PDB file of C-alpha atoms and ligand atoms in Angstrom:
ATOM      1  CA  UNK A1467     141.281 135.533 109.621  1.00 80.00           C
ATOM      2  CA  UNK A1468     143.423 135.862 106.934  1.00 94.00           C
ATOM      3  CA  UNK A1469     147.533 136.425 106.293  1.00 97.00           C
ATOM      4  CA  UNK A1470     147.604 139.417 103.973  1.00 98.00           C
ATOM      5  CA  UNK A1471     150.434 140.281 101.794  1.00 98.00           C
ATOM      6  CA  UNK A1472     152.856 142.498 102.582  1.00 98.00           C
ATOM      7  CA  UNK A1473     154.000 145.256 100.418  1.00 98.00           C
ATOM      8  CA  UNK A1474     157.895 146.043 100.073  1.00 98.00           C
ATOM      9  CA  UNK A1475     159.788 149.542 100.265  1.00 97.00           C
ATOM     10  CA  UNK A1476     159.241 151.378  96.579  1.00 96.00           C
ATOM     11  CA  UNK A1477     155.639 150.638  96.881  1.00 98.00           C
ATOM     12  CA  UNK A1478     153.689 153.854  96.726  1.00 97.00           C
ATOM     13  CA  UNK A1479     151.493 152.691 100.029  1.00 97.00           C
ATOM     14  CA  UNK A1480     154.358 153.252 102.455  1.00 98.00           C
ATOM     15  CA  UNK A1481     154.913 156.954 101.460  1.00 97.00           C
ATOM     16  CA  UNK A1482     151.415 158.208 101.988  1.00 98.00           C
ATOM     17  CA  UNK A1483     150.364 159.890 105.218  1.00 98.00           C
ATOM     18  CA  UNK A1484     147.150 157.474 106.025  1.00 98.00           C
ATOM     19  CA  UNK A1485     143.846 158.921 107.047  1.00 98.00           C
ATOM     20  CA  UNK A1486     142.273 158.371 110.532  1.00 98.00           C
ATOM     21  CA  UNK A1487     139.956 155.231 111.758  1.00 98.00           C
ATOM     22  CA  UNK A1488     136.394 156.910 112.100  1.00 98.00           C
ATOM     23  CA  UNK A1489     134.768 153.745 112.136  1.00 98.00           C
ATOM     24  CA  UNK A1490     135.507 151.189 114.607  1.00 98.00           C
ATOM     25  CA  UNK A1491     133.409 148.250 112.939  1.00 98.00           C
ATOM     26  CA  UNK A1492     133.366 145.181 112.230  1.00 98.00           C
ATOM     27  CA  UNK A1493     136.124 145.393 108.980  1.00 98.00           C
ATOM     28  CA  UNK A1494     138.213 147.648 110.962  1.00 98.00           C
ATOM     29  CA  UNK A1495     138.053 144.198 113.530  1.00 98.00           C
ATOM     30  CA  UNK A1496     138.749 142.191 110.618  1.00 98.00           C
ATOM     31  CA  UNK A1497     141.505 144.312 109.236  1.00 98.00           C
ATOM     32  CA  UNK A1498     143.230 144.344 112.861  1.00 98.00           C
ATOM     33  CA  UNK A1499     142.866 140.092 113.383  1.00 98.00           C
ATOM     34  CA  UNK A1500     144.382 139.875 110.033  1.00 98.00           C
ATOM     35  CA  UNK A1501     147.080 142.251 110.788  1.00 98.00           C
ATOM     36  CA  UNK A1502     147.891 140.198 114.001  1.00 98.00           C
ATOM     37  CA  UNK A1503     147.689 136.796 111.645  1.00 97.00           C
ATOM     38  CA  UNK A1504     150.050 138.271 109.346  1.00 98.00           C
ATOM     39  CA  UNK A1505     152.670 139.336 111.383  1.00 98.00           C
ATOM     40  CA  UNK A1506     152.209 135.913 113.385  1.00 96.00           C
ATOM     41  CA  UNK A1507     153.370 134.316 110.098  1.00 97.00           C
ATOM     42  CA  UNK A1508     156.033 136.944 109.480  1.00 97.00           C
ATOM     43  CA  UNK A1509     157.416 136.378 112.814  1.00 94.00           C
ATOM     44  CA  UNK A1510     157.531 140.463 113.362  1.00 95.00           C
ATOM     45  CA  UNK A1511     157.399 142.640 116.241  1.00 96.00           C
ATOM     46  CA  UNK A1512     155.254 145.378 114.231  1.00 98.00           C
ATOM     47  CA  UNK A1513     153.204 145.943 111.504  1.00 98.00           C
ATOM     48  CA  UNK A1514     150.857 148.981 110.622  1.00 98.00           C
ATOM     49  CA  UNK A1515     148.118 149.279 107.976  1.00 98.00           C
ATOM     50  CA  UNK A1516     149.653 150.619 105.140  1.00 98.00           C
ATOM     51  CA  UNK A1517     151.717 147.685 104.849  1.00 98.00           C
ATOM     52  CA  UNK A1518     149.003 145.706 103.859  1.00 98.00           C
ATOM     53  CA  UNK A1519     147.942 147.797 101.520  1.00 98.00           C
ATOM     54  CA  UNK A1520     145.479 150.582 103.788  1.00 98.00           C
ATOM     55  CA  UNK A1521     146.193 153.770 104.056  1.00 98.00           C
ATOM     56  CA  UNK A1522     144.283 154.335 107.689  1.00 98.00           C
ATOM     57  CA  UNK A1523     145.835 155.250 110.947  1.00 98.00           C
ATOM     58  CA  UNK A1524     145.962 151.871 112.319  1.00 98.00           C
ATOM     59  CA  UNK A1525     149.206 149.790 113.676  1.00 98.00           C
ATOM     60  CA  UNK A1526     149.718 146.495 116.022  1.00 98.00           C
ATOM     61  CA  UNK A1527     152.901 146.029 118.136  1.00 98.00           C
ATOM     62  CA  UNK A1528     153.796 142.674 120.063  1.00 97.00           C
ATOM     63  CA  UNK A1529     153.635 143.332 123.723  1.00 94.00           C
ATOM     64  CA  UNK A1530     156.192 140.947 124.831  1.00 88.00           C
ATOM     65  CA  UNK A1531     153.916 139.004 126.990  1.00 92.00           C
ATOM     66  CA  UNK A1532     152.363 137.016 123.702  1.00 91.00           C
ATOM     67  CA  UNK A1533     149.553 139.522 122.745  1.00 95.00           C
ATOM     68  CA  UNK A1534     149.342 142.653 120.447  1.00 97.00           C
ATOM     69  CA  UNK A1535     149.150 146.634 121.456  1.00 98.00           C
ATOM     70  CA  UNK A1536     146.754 148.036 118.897  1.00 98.00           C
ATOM     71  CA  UNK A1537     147.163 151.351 118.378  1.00 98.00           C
ATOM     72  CA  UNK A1538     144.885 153.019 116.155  1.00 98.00           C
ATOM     73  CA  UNK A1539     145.046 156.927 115.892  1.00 98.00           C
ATOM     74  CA  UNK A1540     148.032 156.848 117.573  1.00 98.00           C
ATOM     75  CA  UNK A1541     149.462 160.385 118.869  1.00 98.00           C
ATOM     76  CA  UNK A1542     153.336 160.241 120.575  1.00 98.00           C
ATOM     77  CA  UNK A1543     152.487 163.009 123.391  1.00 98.00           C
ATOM     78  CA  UNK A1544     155.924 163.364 124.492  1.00 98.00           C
ATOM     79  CA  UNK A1545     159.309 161.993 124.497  1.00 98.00           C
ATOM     80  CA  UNK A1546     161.950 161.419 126.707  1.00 98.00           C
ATOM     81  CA  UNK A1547     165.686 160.283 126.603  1.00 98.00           C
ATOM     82  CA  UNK A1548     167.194 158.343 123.995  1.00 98.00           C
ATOM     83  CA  UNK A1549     168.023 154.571 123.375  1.00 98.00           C
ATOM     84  CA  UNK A1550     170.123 153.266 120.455  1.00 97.00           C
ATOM     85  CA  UNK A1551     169.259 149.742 118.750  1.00 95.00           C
ATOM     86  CA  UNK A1552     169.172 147.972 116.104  1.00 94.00           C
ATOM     87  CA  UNK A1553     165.613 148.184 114.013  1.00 96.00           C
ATOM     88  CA  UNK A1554     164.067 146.350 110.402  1.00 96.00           C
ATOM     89  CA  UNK A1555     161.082 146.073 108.924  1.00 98.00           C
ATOM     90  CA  UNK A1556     158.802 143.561 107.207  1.00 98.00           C
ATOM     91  CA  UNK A1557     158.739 145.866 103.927  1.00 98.00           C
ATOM     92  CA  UNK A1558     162.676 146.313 103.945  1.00 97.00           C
ATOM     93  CA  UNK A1559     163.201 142.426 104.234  1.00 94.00           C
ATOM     94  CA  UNK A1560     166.741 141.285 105.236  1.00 91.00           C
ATOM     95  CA  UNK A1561     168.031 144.713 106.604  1.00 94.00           C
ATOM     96  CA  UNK A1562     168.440 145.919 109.546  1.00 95.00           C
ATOM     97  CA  UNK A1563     170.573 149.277 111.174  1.00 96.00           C
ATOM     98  CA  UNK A1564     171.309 151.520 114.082  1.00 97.00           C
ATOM     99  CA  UNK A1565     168.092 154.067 114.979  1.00 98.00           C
ATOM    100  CA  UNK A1566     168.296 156.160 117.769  1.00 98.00           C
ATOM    101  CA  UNK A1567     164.676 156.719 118.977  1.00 98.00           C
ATOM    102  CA  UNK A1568     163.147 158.024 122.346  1.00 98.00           C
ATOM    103  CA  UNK A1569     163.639 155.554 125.591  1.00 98.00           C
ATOM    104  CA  UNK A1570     160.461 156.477 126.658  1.00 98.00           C
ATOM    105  CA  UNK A1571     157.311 157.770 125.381  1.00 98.00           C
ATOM    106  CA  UNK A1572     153.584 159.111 126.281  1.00 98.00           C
ATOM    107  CA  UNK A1573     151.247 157.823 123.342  1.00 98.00           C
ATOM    108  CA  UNK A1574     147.576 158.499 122.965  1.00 98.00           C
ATOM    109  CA  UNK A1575     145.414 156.168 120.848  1.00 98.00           C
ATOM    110  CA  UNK A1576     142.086 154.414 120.708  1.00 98.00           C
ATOM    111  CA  UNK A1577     141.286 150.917 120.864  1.00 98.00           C
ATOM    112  CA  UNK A1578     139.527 148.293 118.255  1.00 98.00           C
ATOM    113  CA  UNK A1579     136.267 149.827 120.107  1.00 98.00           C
ATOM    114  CA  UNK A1580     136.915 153.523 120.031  1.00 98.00           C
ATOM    115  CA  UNK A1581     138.048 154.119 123.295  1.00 98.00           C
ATOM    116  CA  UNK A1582     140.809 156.946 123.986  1.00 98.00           C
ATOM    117  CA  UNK A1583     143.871 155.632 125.901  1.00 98.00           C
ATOM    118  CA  UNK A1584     146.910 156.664 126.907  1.00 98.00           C
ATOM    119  CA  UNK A1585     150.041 154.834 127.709  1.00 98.00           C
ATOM    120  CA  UNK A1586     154.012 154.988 128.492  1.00 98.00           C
ATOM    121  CA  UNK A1587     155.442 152.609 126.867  1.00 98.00           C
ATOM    122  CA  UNK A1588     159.521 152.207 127.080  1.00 97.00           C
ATOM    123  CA  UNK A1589     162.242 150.754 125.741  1.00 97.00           C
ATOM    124  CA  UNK A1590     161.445 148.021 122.803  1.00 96.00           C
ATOM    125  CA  UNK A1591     157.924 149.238 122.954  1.00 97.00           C
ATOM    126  CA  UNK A1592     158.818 153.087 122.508  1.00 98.00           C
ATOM    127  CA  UNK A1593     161.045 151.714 119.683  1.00 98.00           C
ATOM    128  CA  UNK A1594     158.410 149.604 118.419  1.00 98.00           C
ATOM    129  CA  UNK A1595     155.440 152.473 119.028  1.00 98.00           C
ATOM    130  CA  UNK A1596     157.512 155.263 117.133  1.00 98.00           C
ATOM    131  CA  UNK A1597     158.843 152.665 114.001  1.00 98.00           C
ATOM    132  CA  UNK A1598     155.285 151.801 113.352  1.00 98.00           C
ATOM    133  CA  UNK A1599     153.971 156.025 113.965  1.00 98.00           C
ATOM    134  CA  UNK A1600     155.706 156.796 111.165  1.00 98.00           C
ATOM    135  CA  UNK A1601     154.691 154.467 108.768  1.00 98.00           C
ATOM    136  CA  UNK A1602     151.315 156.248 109.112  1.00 98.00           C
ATOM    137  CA  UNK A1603     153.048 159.496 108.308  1.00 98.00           C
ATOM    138  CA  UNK A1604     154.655 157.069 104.838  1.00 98.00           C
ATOM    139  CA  UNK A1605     158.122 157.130 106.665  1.00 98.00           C
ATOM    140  CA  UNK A1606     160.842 154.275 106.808  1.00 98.00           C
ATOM    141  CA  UNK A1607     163.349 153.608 109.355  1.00 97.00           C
ATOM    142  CA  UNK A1608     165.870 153.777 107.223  1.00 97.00           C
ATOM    143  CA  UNK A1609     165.794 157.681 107.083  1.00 96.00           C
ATOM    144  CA  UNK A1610     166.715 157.444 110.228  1.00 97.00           C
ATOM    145  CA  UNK A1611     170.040 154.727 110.341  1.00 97.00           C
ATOM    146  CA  UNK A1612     172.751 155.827 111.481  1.00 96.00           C
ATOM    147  CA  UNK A1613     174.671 152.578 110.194  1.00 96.00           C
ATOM    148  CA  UNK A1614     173.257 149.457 108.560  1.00 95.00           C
ATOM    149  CA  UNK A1615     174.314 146.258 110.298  1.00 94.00           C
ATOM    150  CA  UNK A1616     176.715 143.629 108.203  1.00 87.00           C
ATOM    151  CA  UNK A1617     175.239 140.254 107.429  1.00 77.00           C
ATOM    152  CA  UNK A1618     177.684 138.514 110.172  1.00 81.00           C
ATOM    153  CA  UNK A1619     176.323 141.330 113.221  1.00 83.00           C
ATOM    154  CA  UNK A1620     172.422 140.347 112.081  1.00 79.00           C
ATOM    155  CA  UNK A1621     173.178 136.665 113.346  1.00 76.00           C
ATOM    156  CA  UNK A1622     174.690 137.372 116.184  1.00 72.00           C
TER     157      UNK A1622
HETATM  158 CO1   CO B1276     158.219 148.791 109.496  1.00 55.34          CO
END
């Protein structure tokens, strides 16, 4: 495994729409172990492909119980509800703000082997699903804040 670098807003990799996974082999493996590495290191709670630099529908998400959701192809069926929190992102480094996102989802995906799933995921991990969704589609949370968060609200 290996800790990749990751690229920062006004690089041209986080405003493409990525293309889908069609293989799931063994550098699609590699890709998703080094993803996990990486945002070990970072100390994140998300990271998808095109922040390291490829443009494929691929994203990771911690699951709050010390592993990783990988979601590759991932499709938000629907939505319901609404939650407000704070968000940030490992390519917009020291910011965070307000994003209202769904409080509970229905996502389709496949795993590192291919296989269709489908899940409800709520709360953090809706937030967390839906942040890292649109980085395939080359969108940033910060479209989406409503109000950034002052230095002295981050620490607390
Ligand atoms: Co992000």
């Amino acid at each position: 495994m290996a800790i990749r670098n990751i690229v920062k807003q006004g690089d041209g990799c986080l405003e493409k729409v990525c293309r889908p996974v069609t293989e799931f082999n063994a550098r699609l493996h590699t890709l998703l172990d080094d993803m996990r590495e990486t945002l070990a290191a970072a100390d994140g709670a998300g990271l998808a492909a095109p922040q390291v630099g490829v443009l494929r529908r691929a994203a990771i998400i911690v699951d709050g119980e010390g592993g990783y959701l990988e979601l590759i192809n991932p499709e938000i069926l629907e939505q319901q509800g609404s939650q407000e929190g704070a968000e940030g992102c490992l390519s917009v480094p020291g910011r965070y703000g307000m994003v209202e996102r769904p409080q509970k989802i229905t996502i389709q995906f496949q795993d590192r082997n291919g296989e269709r799933r489908r899940l409800e995921l709520e709360d953090f991990l809706a937030r967390a699903a839906c942040h890292e969704t649109d980085h395939l589609e080359g969108k940033l949370y910060l479209r989406l804040v409503t109000r950034f968060l002052d230095p002295e609200e981050v620490e607390a």
